[in-house]
Amino acid sequence: MNDSIKRIEYMENVLDKQINDLQQLEKCLDVLDKDYSNYQELITYYYSDERNTDLTLDDTNQLPKMLKRGVLSEDAIYNMMADRHELLIRMLETATKWLKND
């Protein structure tokens, strides 16, 4: 009977963790879904004439020195896009694996 109690307690912990993990994933997906229009806006800016204008202002030292300007760097937006792409692929692969094994 002790083995059964230990097994049940262990499985309860596994269940609780799975429920918690799924809730956290759902919250993360909700945040990404809600913020998708901002992502699209950033990508539009990345390829825009406005960004080119801002780059010129930065190159000619016309922007305040203390202004955060990661969006003007060569790699910040591009790297975020690549990271996002890889994460989306991972999400698809994980979902496919889980669905095949359920």
Short mmCIF file of the N, C-alpha and C atoms (twelve columns), coordinates in Angstrom:
data_MODEL
# 
_entry.id   MODEL 
# 
loop_
_atom_site.group_PDB 
_atom_site.id 
_atom_site.type_symbol 
_atom_site.label_atom_id 
_atom_site.label_alt_id 
_atom_site.label_comp_id 
_atom_site.label_asym_id 
_atom_site.label_seq_id 
_atom_site.Cartn_x 
_atom_site.Cartn_y 
_atom_site.Cartn_z 
_atom_site.pdbx_PDB_model_num 
ATOM 1   N N  . MET A 1   0.816  -1.196 0.000   1 
ATOM 2   C CA . MET A 1   0.000  0.000  0.000   1 
ATOM 3   C C  . MET A 1   0.865  1.267  0.000   1 
ATOM 4   N N  . ASN A 2   2.011  1.240  0.648   1 
ATOM 5   C CA . ASN A 2   2.913  2.391  0.644   1 
ATOM 6   C C  . ASN A 2   3.351  2.767  -0.765  1 
ATOM 7   N N  . ASP A 3   3.579  1.739  -1.600  1 
ATOM 8   C CA . ASP A 3   3.962  2.008  -2.989  1 
ATOM 9   C C  . ASP A 3   2.850  2.755  -3.729  1 
ATOM 10  N N  . SER A 4   1.623  2.364  -3.489  1 
ATOM 11  C CA . SER A 4   0.486  3.032  -4.133  1 
ATOM 12  C C  . SER A 4   0.381  4.481  -3.694  1 
ATOM 13  N N  . ILE A 5   0.557  4.727  -2.417  1 
ATOM 14  C CA . ILE A 5   0.483  6.097  -1.897  1 
ATOM 15  C C  . ILE A 5   1.579  6.957  -2.519  1 
ATOM 16  N N  . LYS A 6   2.802  6.438  -2.564  1 
ATOM 17  C CA . LYS A 6   3.918  7.187  -3.158  1 
ATOM 18  C C  . LYS A 6   3.662  7.448  -4.639  1 
ATOM 19  N N  . ARG A 7   3.148  6.446  -5.348  1 
ATOM 20  C CA . ARG A 7   2.874  6.587  -6.774  1 
ATOM 21  C C  . ARG A 7   1.791  7.644  -7.006  1 
ATOM 22  N N  . ILE A 8   0.735  7.575  -6.219  1 
ATOM 23  C CA . ILE A 8   -0.361 8.545  -6.358  1 
ATOM 24  C C  . ILE A 8   0.132  9.954  -6.047  1 
ATOM 25  N N  . GLU A 9   0.907  10.121 -5.002  1 
ATOM 26  C CA . GLU A 9   1.452  11.443 -4.658  1 
ATOM 27  C C  . GLU A 9   2.349  11.963 -5.774  1 
ATOM 28  N N  . TYR A 10  3.187  11.089 -6.310  1 
ATOM 29  C CA . TYR A 10  4.073  11.479 -7.402  1 
ATOM 30  C C  . TYR A 10  3.253  11.907 -8.625  1 
ATOM 31  N N  . MET A 11  2.269  11.096 -8.988  1 
ATOM 32  C CA . MET A 11  1.444  11.395 -10.155 1 
ATOM 33  C C  . MET A 11  0.614  12.659 -9.950  1 
ATOM 34  N N  . GLU A 12  0.189  12.921 -8.730  1 
ATOM 35  C CA . GLU A 12  -0.513 14.174 -8.430  1 
ATOM 36  C C  . GLU A 12  0.396  15.368 -8.692  1 
ATOM 37  N N  . ASN A 13  1.661  15.254 -8.305  1 
ATOM 38  C CA . ASN A 13  2.627  16.324 -8.565  1 
ATOM 39  C C  . ASN A 13  2.842  16.519 -10.062 1 
ATOM 40  N N  . VAL A 14  2.921  15.407 -10.794 1 
ATOM 41  C CA . VAL A 14  3.081  15.496 -12.248 1 
ATOM 42  C C  . VAL A 14  1.861  16.183 -12.855 1 
ATOM 43  N N  . LEU A 15  0.673  15.787 -12.435 1 
ATOM 44  C CA . LEU A 15  -0.560 16.404 -12.934 1 
ATOM 45  C C  . LEU A 15  -0.589 17.897 -12.629 1 
ATOM 46  N N  . ASP A 16  -0.285 18.267 -11.398 1 
ATOM 47  C CA . ASP A 16  -0.282 19.683 -11.021 1 
ATOM 48  C C  . ASP A 16  0.689  20.480 -11.876 1 
ATOM 49  N N  . LYS A 17  1.879  19.925 -12.119 1 
ATOM 50  C CA . LYS A 17  2.879  20.624 -12.929 1 
ATOM 51  C C  . LYS A 17  2.403  20.755 -14.371 1 
ATOM 52  N N  . GLN A 18  1.804  19.704 -14.912 1 
ATOM 53  C CA . GLN A 18  1.304  19.763 -16.286 1 
ATOM 54  C C  . GLN A 18  0.219  20.834 -16.429 1 
ATOM 55  N N  . ILE A 19  -0.685 20.875 -15.481 1 
ATOM 56  C CA . ILE A 19  -1.751 21.890 -15.501 1 
ATOM 57  C C  . ILE A 19  -1.145 23.284 -15.427 1 
ATOM 58  N N  . ASN A 20  -0.192 23.490 -14.536 1 
ATOM 59  C CA . ASN A 20  0.475  24.780 -14.388 1 
ATOM 60  C C  . ASN A 20  1.226  25.160 -15.661 1 
ATOM 61  N N  . ASP A 21  1.958  24.212 -16.244 1 
ATOM 62  C CA . ASP A 21  2.710  24.490 -17.467 1 
ATOM 63  C C  . ASP A 21  1.779  24.899 -18.604 1 
ATOM 64  N N  . LEU A 22  0.660  24.200 -18.753 1 
ATOM 65  C CA . LEU A 22  -0.288 24.535 -19.810 1 
ATOM 66  C C  . LEU A 22  -0.918 25.907 -19.588 1 
ATOM 67  N N  . GLN A 23  -1.195 26.249 -18.347 1 
ATOM 68  C CA . GLN A 23  -1.747 27.572 -18.037 1 
ATOM 69  C C  . GLN A 23  -0.742 28.669 -18.382 1 
ATOM 70  N N  . GLN A 24  0.533  28.427 -18.069 1 
ATOM 71  C CA . GLN A 24  1.566  29.407 -18.406 1 
ATOM 72  C C  . GLN A 24  1.710  29.557 -19.914 1 
ATOM 73  N N  . LEU A 25  1.673  28.435 -20.639 1 
ATOM 74  C CA . LEU A 25  1.764  28.486 -22.088 1 
ATOM 75  C C  . LEU A 25  0.581  29.254 -22.669 1 
ATOM 76  N N  . GLU A 26  -0.597 29.009 -22.145 1 
ATOM 77  C CA . GLU A 26  -1.787 29.712 -22.617 1 
ATOM 78  C C  . GLU A 26  -1.647 31.215 -22.410 1 
ATOM 79  N N  . LYS A 27  -1.126 31.614 -21.257 1 
ATOM 80  C CA . LYS A 27  -0.920 33.041 -20.991 1 
ATOM 81  C C  . LYS A 27  0.081  33.647 -21.974 1 
ATOM 82  N N  . CYS A 28  1.154  32.920 -22.241 1 
ATOM 83  C CA . CYS A 28  2.155  33.410 -23.191 1 
ATOM 84  C C  . CYS A 28  1.565  33.557 -24.582 1 
ATOM 85  N N  . LEU A 29  0.779  32.569 -25.006 1 
ATOM 86  C CA . LEU A 29  0.148  32.655 -26.324 1 
ATOM 87  C C  . LEU A 29  -0.853 33.800 -26.380 1 
ATOM 88  N N  . ASP A 30  -1.568 34.031 -25.301 1 
ATOM 89  C CA . ASP A 30  -2.498 35.160 -25.240 1 
ATOM 90  C C  . ASP A 30  -1.756 36.479 -25.425 1 
ATOM 91  N N  . VAL A 31  -0.608 36.615 -24.762 1 
ATOM 92  C CA . VAL A 31  0.194  37.837 -24.876 1 
ATOM 93  C C  . VAL A 31  0.667  38.021 -26.315 1 
ATOM 94  N N  . LEU A 32  1.171  36.956 -26.925 1 
ATOM 95  C CA . LEU A 32  1.654  37.053 -28.299 1 
ATOM 96  C C  . LEU A 32  0.519  37.379 -29.261 1 
ATOM 97  N N  . ASP A 33  -0.620 36.751 -29.076 1 
ATOM 98  C CA . ASP A 33  -1.773 37.041 -29.933 1 
ATOM 99  C C  . ASP A 33  -2.211 38.496 -29.802 1 
ATOM 100 N N  . LYS A 34  -2.261 38.971 -28.572 1 
ATOM 101 C CA . LYS A 34  -2.695 40.352 -28.323 1 
ATOM 102 C C  . LYS A 34  -1.731 41.359 -28.939 1 
ATOM 103 N N  . ASP A 35  -0.450 41.019 -28.948 1 
ATOM 104 C CA . ASP A 35  0.580  41.952 -29.378 1 
ATOM 105 C C  . ASP A 35  0.950  41.788 -30.852 1 
ATOM 106 N N  . TYR A 36  0.244  40.931 -31.575 1 
ATOM 107 C CA . TYR A 36  0.607  40.659 -32.967 1 
ATOM 108 C C  . TYR A 36  0.583  41.918 -33.834 1 
ATOM 109 N N  . SER A 37  -0.382 42.780 -33.619 1 
ATOM 110 C CA . SER A 37  -0.446 44.002 -34.438 1 
ATOM 111 C C  . SER A 37  0.774  44.892 -34.196 1 
ATOM 112 N N  . ASN A 38  1.283  44.909 -32.966 1 
ATOM 113 C CA . ASN A 38  2.509  45.667 -32.691 1 
ATOM 114 C C  . ASN A 38  3.706  45.047 -33.401 1 
ATOM 115 N N  . TYR A 39  3.749  43.721 -33.437 1 
ATOM 116 C CA . TYR A 39  4.815  43.030 -34.173 1 
ATOM 117 C C  . TYR A 39  4.763  43.436 -35.652 1 
ATOM 118 N N  . GLN A 40  3.571  43.400 -36.238 1 
ATOM 119 C CA . GLN A 40  3.408  43.770 -37.643 1 
ATOM 120 C C  . GLN A 40  3.837  45.223 -37.884 1 
ATOM 121 N N  . GLU A 41  3.491  46.080 -36.943 1 
ATOM 122 C CA . GLU A 41  3.872  47.491 -37.047 1 
ATOM 123 C C  . GLU A 41  5.395  47.645 -37.031 1 
ATOM 124 N N  . LEU A 42  6.060  46.893 -36.173 1 
ATOM 125 C CA . LEU A 42  7.521  46.937 -36.088 1 
ATOM 126 C C  . LEU A 42  8.157  46.454 -37.382 1 
ATOM 127 N N  . ILE A 43  7.633  45.386 -37.959 1 
ATOM 128 C CA . ILE A 43  8.179  44.854 -39.203 1 
ATOM 129 C C  . ILE A 43  7.958  45.849 -40.346 1 
ATOM 130 N N  . THR A 44  6.796  46.464 -40.381 1 
ATOM 131 C CA . THR A 44  6.529  47.487 -41.388 1 
ATOM 132 C C  . THR A 44  7.531  48.635 -41.252 1 
ATOM 133 N N  . TYR A 45  7.781  49.059 -40.012 1 
ATOM 134 C CA . TYR A 45  8.759  50.129 -39.755 1 
ATOM 135 C C  . TYR A 45  10.149 49.712 -40.228 1 
ATOM 136 N N  . TYR A 46  10.512 48.457 -39.967 1 
ATOM 137 C CA . TYR A 46  11.848 47.948 -40.315 1 
ATOM 138 C C  . TYR A 46  12.139 48.125 -41.802 1 
ATOM 139 N N  . TYR A 47  11.131 47.939 -42.640 1 
ATOM 140 C CA . TYR A 47  11.314 48.035 -44.083 1 
ATOM 141 C C  . TYR A 47  10.862 49.380 -44.665 1 
ATOM 142 N N  . SER A 48  10.613 50.351 -43.801 1 
ATOM 143 C CA . SER A 48  10.004 51.605 -44.260 1 
ATOM 144 C C  . SER A 48  11.012 52.707 -44.575 1 
ATOM 145 N N  . ASP A 49  10.509 53.690 -45.307 1 
ATOM 146 C CA . ASP A 49  11.282 54.913 -45.540 1 
ATOM 147 C C  . ASP A 49  11.446 55.699 -44.242 1 
ATOM 148 N N  . GLU A 50  10.476 55.590 -43.345 1 
ATOM 149 C CA . GLU A 50  10.578 56.290 -42.054 1 
ATOM 150 C C  . GLU A 50  11.816 55.826 -41.287 1 
ATOM 151 N N  . ARG A 51  12.057 54.530 -41.292 1 
ATOM 152 C CA . ARG A 51  13.252 54.023 -40.596 1 
ATOM 153 C C  . ARG A 51  14.514 54.536 -41.279 1 
ATOM 154 N N  . ASN A 52  14.492 54.579 -42.597 1 
ATOM 155 C CA . ASN A 52  15.650 55.130 -43.317 1 
ATOM 156 C C  . ASN A 52  15.893 56.586 -42.929 1 
ATOM 157 N N  . THR A 53  14.826 57.347 -42.795 1 
ATOM 158 C CA . THR A 53  14.947 58.739 -42.344 1 
ATOM 159 C C  . THR A 53  15.537 58.789 -40.945 1 
ATOM 160 N N  . ASP A 54  15.028 57.922 -40.059 1 
ATOM 161 C CA . ASP A 54  15.529 57.879 -38.678 1 
ATOM 162 C C  . ASP A 54  16.992 57.462 -38.634 1 
ATOM 163 N N  . LEU A 55  17.383 56.537 -39.498 1 
ATOM 164 C CA . LEU A 55  18.786 56.120 -39.571 1 
ATOM 165 C C  . LEU A 55  19.675 57.284 -39.992 1 
ATOM 166 N N  . THR A 56  19.204 58.062 -40.948 1 
ATOM 167 C CA . THR A 56  19.965 59.228 -41.398 1 
ATOM 168 C C  . THR A 56  20.116 60.250 -40.280 1 
ATOM 169 N N  . LEU A 57  19.034 60.484 -39.545 1 
ATOM 170 C CA . LEU A 57  19.107 61.405 -38.405 1 
ATOM 171 C C  . LEU A 57  20.116 60.903 -37.376 1 
ATOM 172 N N  . ASP A 58  20.114 59.593 -37.155 1 
ATOM 173 C CA . ASP A 58  21.057 59.017 -36.195 1 
ATOM 174 C C  . ASP A 58  22.488 59.136 -36.702 1 
ATOM 175 N N  . ASP A 59  22.686 58.827 -37.975 1 
ATOM 176 C CA . ASP A 59  24.033 58.890 -38.560 1 
ATOM 177 C C  . ASP A 59  24.605 60.302 -38.549 1 
ATOM 178 N N  . THR A 60  23.739 61.300 -38.598 1 
ATOM 179 C CA . THR A 60  24.205 62.698 -38.611 1 
ATOM 180 C C  . THR A 60  24.101 63.339 -37.219 1 
ATOM 181 N N  . ASN A 61  23.975 62.494 -36.200 1 
ATOM 182 C CA . ASN A 61  23.967 62.937 -34.792 1 
ATOM 183 C C  . ASN A 61  22.888 63.976 -34.490 1 
ATOM 184 N N  . GLN A 62  21.731 63.833 -35.102 1 
ATOM 185 C CA . GLN A 62  20.637 64.769 -34.869 1 
ATOM 186 C C  . GLN A 62  19.636 64.259 -33.826 1 
ATOM 187 N N  . LEU A 63  19.854 63.053 -33.329 1 
ATOM 188 C CA . LEU A 63  18.972 62.490 -32.299 1 
ATOM 189 C C  . LEU A 63  19.613 62.656 -30.926 1 
ATOM 190 N N  . PRO A 64  18.805 62.786 -29.896 1 
ATOM 191 C CA . PRO A 64  19.367 62.921 -28.543 1 
ATOM 192 C C  . PRO A 64  20.263 61.731 -28.194 1 
ATOM 193 N N  . LYS A 65  21.364 62.029 -27.553 1 
ATOM 194 C CA . LYS A 65  22.342 60.982 -27.197 1 
ATOM 195 C C  . LYS A 65  21.741 59.921 -26.290 1 
ATOM 196 N N  . MET A 66  20.823 60.280 -25.407 1 
ATOM 197 C CA . MET A 66  20.259 59.350 -24.428 1 
ATOM 198 C C  . MET A 66  19.075 58.549 -24.984 1 
ATOM 199 N N  . LEU A 67  18.701 58.781 -26.236 1 
ATOM 200 C CA . LEU A 67  17.569 58.090 -26.844 1 
ATOM 201 C C  . LEU A 67  17.909 56.620 -27.080 1 
ATOM 202 N N  . LYS A 68  17.087 55.751 -26.565 1 
ATOM 203 C CA . LYS A 68  17.262 54.324 -26.836 1 
ATOM 204 C C  . LYS A 68  16.982 54.105 -28.313 1 
ATOM 205 N N  . ARG A 69  17.868 53.385 -28.997 1 
ATOM 206 C CA . ARG A 69  17.734 53.269 -30.453 1 
ATOM 207 C C  . ARG A 69  18.047 51.867 -30.975 1 
ATOM 208 N N  . GLY A 70  17.611 50.866 -30.233 1 
ATOM 209 C CA . GLY A 70  17.801 49.489 -30.682 1 
ATOM 210 C C  . GLY A 70  17.157 49.217 -32.029 1 
ATOM 211 N N  . VAL A 71  16.032 49.896 -32.293 1 
ATOM 212 C CA . VAL A 71  15.340 49.689 -33.568 1 
ATOM 213 C C  . VAL A 71  16.150 50.210 -34.753 1 
ATOM 214 N N  . LEU A 72  17.162 51.004 -34.467 1 
ATOM 215 C CA . LEU A 72  18.011 51.526 -35.540 1 
ATOM 216 C C  . LEU A 72  19.270 50.693 -35.736 1 
ATOM 217 N N  . SER A 73  19.503 49.737 -34.853 1 
ATOM 218 C CA . SER A 73  20.696 48.904 -35.001 1 
ATOM 219 C C  . SER A 73  20.537 47.995 -36.211 1 
ATOM 220 N N  . GLU A 74  21.655 47.483 -36.679 1 
ATOM 221 C CA . GLU A 74  21.611 46.603 -37.841 1 
ATOM 222 C C  . GLU A 74  20.909 45.289 -37.544 1 
ATOM 223 N N  . ASP A 75  21.015 44.812 -36.306 1 
ATOM 224 C CA . ASP A 75  20.606 43.440 -36.040 1 
ATOM 225 C C  . ASP A 75  19.427 43.237 -35.097 1 
ATOM 226 N N  . ALA A 76  19.045 44.201 -34.294 1 
ATOM 227 C CA . ALA A 76  18.059 43.965 -33.234 1 
ATOM 228 C C  . ALA A 76  16.727 43.435 -33.779 1 
ATOM 229 N N  . ILE A 77  16.141 44.130 -34.725 1 
ATOM 230 C CA . ILE A 77  14.846 43.694 -35.265 1 
ATOM 231 C C  . ILE A 77  15.019 42.411 -36.072 1 
ATOM 232 N N  . TYR A 78  16.048 42.346 -36.891 1 
ATOM 233 C CA . TYR A 78  16.287 41.156 -37.708 1 
ATOM 234 C C  . TYR A 78  16.473 39.922 -36.825 1 
ATOM 235 N N  . ASN A 79  17.271 40.046 -35.769 1 
ATOM 236 C CA . ASN A 79  17.500 38.915 -34.867 1 
ATOM 237 C C  . ASN A 79  16.221 38.506 -34.151 1 
ATOM 238 N N  . MET A 80  15.413 39.480 -33.751 1 
ATOM 239 C CA . MET A 80  14.140 39.164 -33.110 1 
ATOM 240 C C  . MET A 80  13.243 38.406 -34.077 1 
ATOM 241 N N  . MET A 81  13.227 38.820 -35.347 1 
ATOM 242 C CA . MET A 81  12.427 38.133 -36.352 1 
ATOM 243 C C  . MET A 81  12.913 36.694 -36.549 1 
ATOM 244 N N  . ALA A 82  14.211 36.505 -36.597 1 
ATOM 245 C CA . ALA A 82  14.772 35.157 -36.762 1 
ATOM 246 C C  . ALA A 82  14.473 34.291 -35.540 1 
ATOM 247 N N  . ASP A 83  14.630 34.867 -34.348 1 
ATOM 248 C CA . ASP A 83  14.324 34.131 -33.113 1 
ATOM 249 C C  . ASP A 83  12.851 33.739 -33.072 1 
ATOM 250 N N  . ARG A 84  11.994 34.655 -33.479 1 
ATOM 251 C CA . ARG A 84  10.554 34.396 -33.502 1 
ATOM 252 C C  . ARG A 84  10.234 33.270 -34.476 1 
ATOM 253 N N  . HIS A 85  10.864 33.319 -35.641 1 
ATOM 254 C CA . HIS A 85  10.658 32.281 -36.648 1 
ATOM 255 C C  . HIS A 85  11.057 30.900 -36.112 1 
ATOM 256 N N  . GLU A 86  12.219 30.836 -35.485 1 
ATOM 257 C CA . GLU A 86  12.691 29.565 -34.917 1 
ATOM 258 C C  . GLU A 86  11.762 29.076 -33.805 1 
ATOM 259 N N  . LEU A 87  11.284 29.977 -32.989 1 
ATOM 260 C CA . LEU A 87  10.364 29.607 -31.918 1 
ATOM 261 C C  . LEU A 87  9.045  29.083 -32.479 1 
ATOM 262 N N  . LEU A 88  8.541  29.717 -33.521 1 
ATOM 263 C CA . LEU A 88  7.301  29.250 -34.141 1 
ATOM 264 C C  . LEU A 88  7.475  27.853 -34.734 1 
ATOM 265 N N  . ILE A 89  8.610  27.603 -35.365 1 
ATOM 266 C CA . ILE A 89  8.892  26.261 -35.879 1 
ATOM 267 C C  . ILE A 89  8.930  25.258 -34.735 1 
ATOM 268 N N  . ARG A 90  9.605  25.623 -33.657 1 
ATOM 269 C CA . ARG A 90  9.672  24.737 -32.483 1 
ATOM 270 C C  . ARG A 90  8.275  24.457 -31.931 1 
ATOM 271 N N  . MET A 91  7.441  25.489 -31.888 1 
ATOM 272 C CA . MET A 91  6.070  25.309 -31.403 1 
ATOM 273 C C  . MET A 91  5.318  24.309 -32.278 1 
ATOM 274 N N  . LEU A 92  5.476  24.440 -33.593 1 
ATOM 275 C CA . LEU A 92  4.822  23.505 -34.516 1 
ATOM 276 C C  . LEU A 92  5.346  22.081 -34.337 1 
ATOM 277 N N  . GLU A 93  6.660  21.951 -34.223 1 
ATOM 278 C CA . GLU A 93  7.254  20.625 -34.040 1 
ATOM 279 C C  . GLU A 93  6.803  20.000 -32.729 1 
ATOM 280 N N  . THR A 94  6.765  20.794 -31.674 1 
ATOM 281 C CA . THR A 94  6.325  20.288 -30.371 1 
ATOM 282 C C  . THR A 94  4.865  19.887 -30.426 1 
ATOM 283 N N  . ALA A 95  4.036  20.731 -31.008 1 
ATOM 284 C CA . ALA A 95  2.604  20.416 -31.108 1 
ATOM 285 C C  . ALA A 95  2.391  19.147 -31.934 1 
ATOM 286 N N  . THR A 96  3.124  19.013 -33.030 1 
ATOM 287 C CA . THR A 96  2.999  17.817 -33.873 1 
ATOM 288 C C  . THR A 96  3.405  16.570 -33.098 1 
ATOM 289 N N  . LYS A 97  4.519  16.650 -32.385 1 
ATOM 290 C CA . LYS A 97  4.984  15.501 -31.592 1 
ATOM 291 C C  . LYS A 97  3.940  15.128 -30.536 1 
ATOM 292 N N  . TRP A 98  3.435  16.122 -29.847 1 
ATOM 293 C CA . TRP A 98  2.444  15.850 -28.804 1 
ATOM 294 C C  . TRP A 98  1.167  15.242 -29.381 1 
ATOM 295 N N  . LEU A 99  0.713  15.802 -30.516 1 
ATOM 296 C CA . LEU A 99  -0.518 15.285 -31.120 1 
ATOM 297 C C  . LEU A 99  -0.348 13.850 -31.626 1 
ATOM 298 N N  . LYS A 100 0.823  13.556 -32.168 1 
ATOM 299 C CA . LYS A 100 1.078  12.194 -32.653 1 
ATOM 300 C C  . LYS A 100 1.138  11.183 -31.522 1 
ATOM 301 N N  . ASN A 101 1.552  11.635 -30.334 1 
ATOM 302 C CA . ASN A 101 1.727  10.726 -29.203 1 
ATOM 303 C C  . ASN A 101 0.522  10.684 -28.273 1 
ATOM 304 N N  . ASP A 102 -0.464 11.541 -28.491 1 
ATOM 305 C CA . ASP A 102 -1.666 11.540 -27.620 1 
ATOM 306 C C  . ASP A 102 -2.623 10.429 -27.987 1 
# 
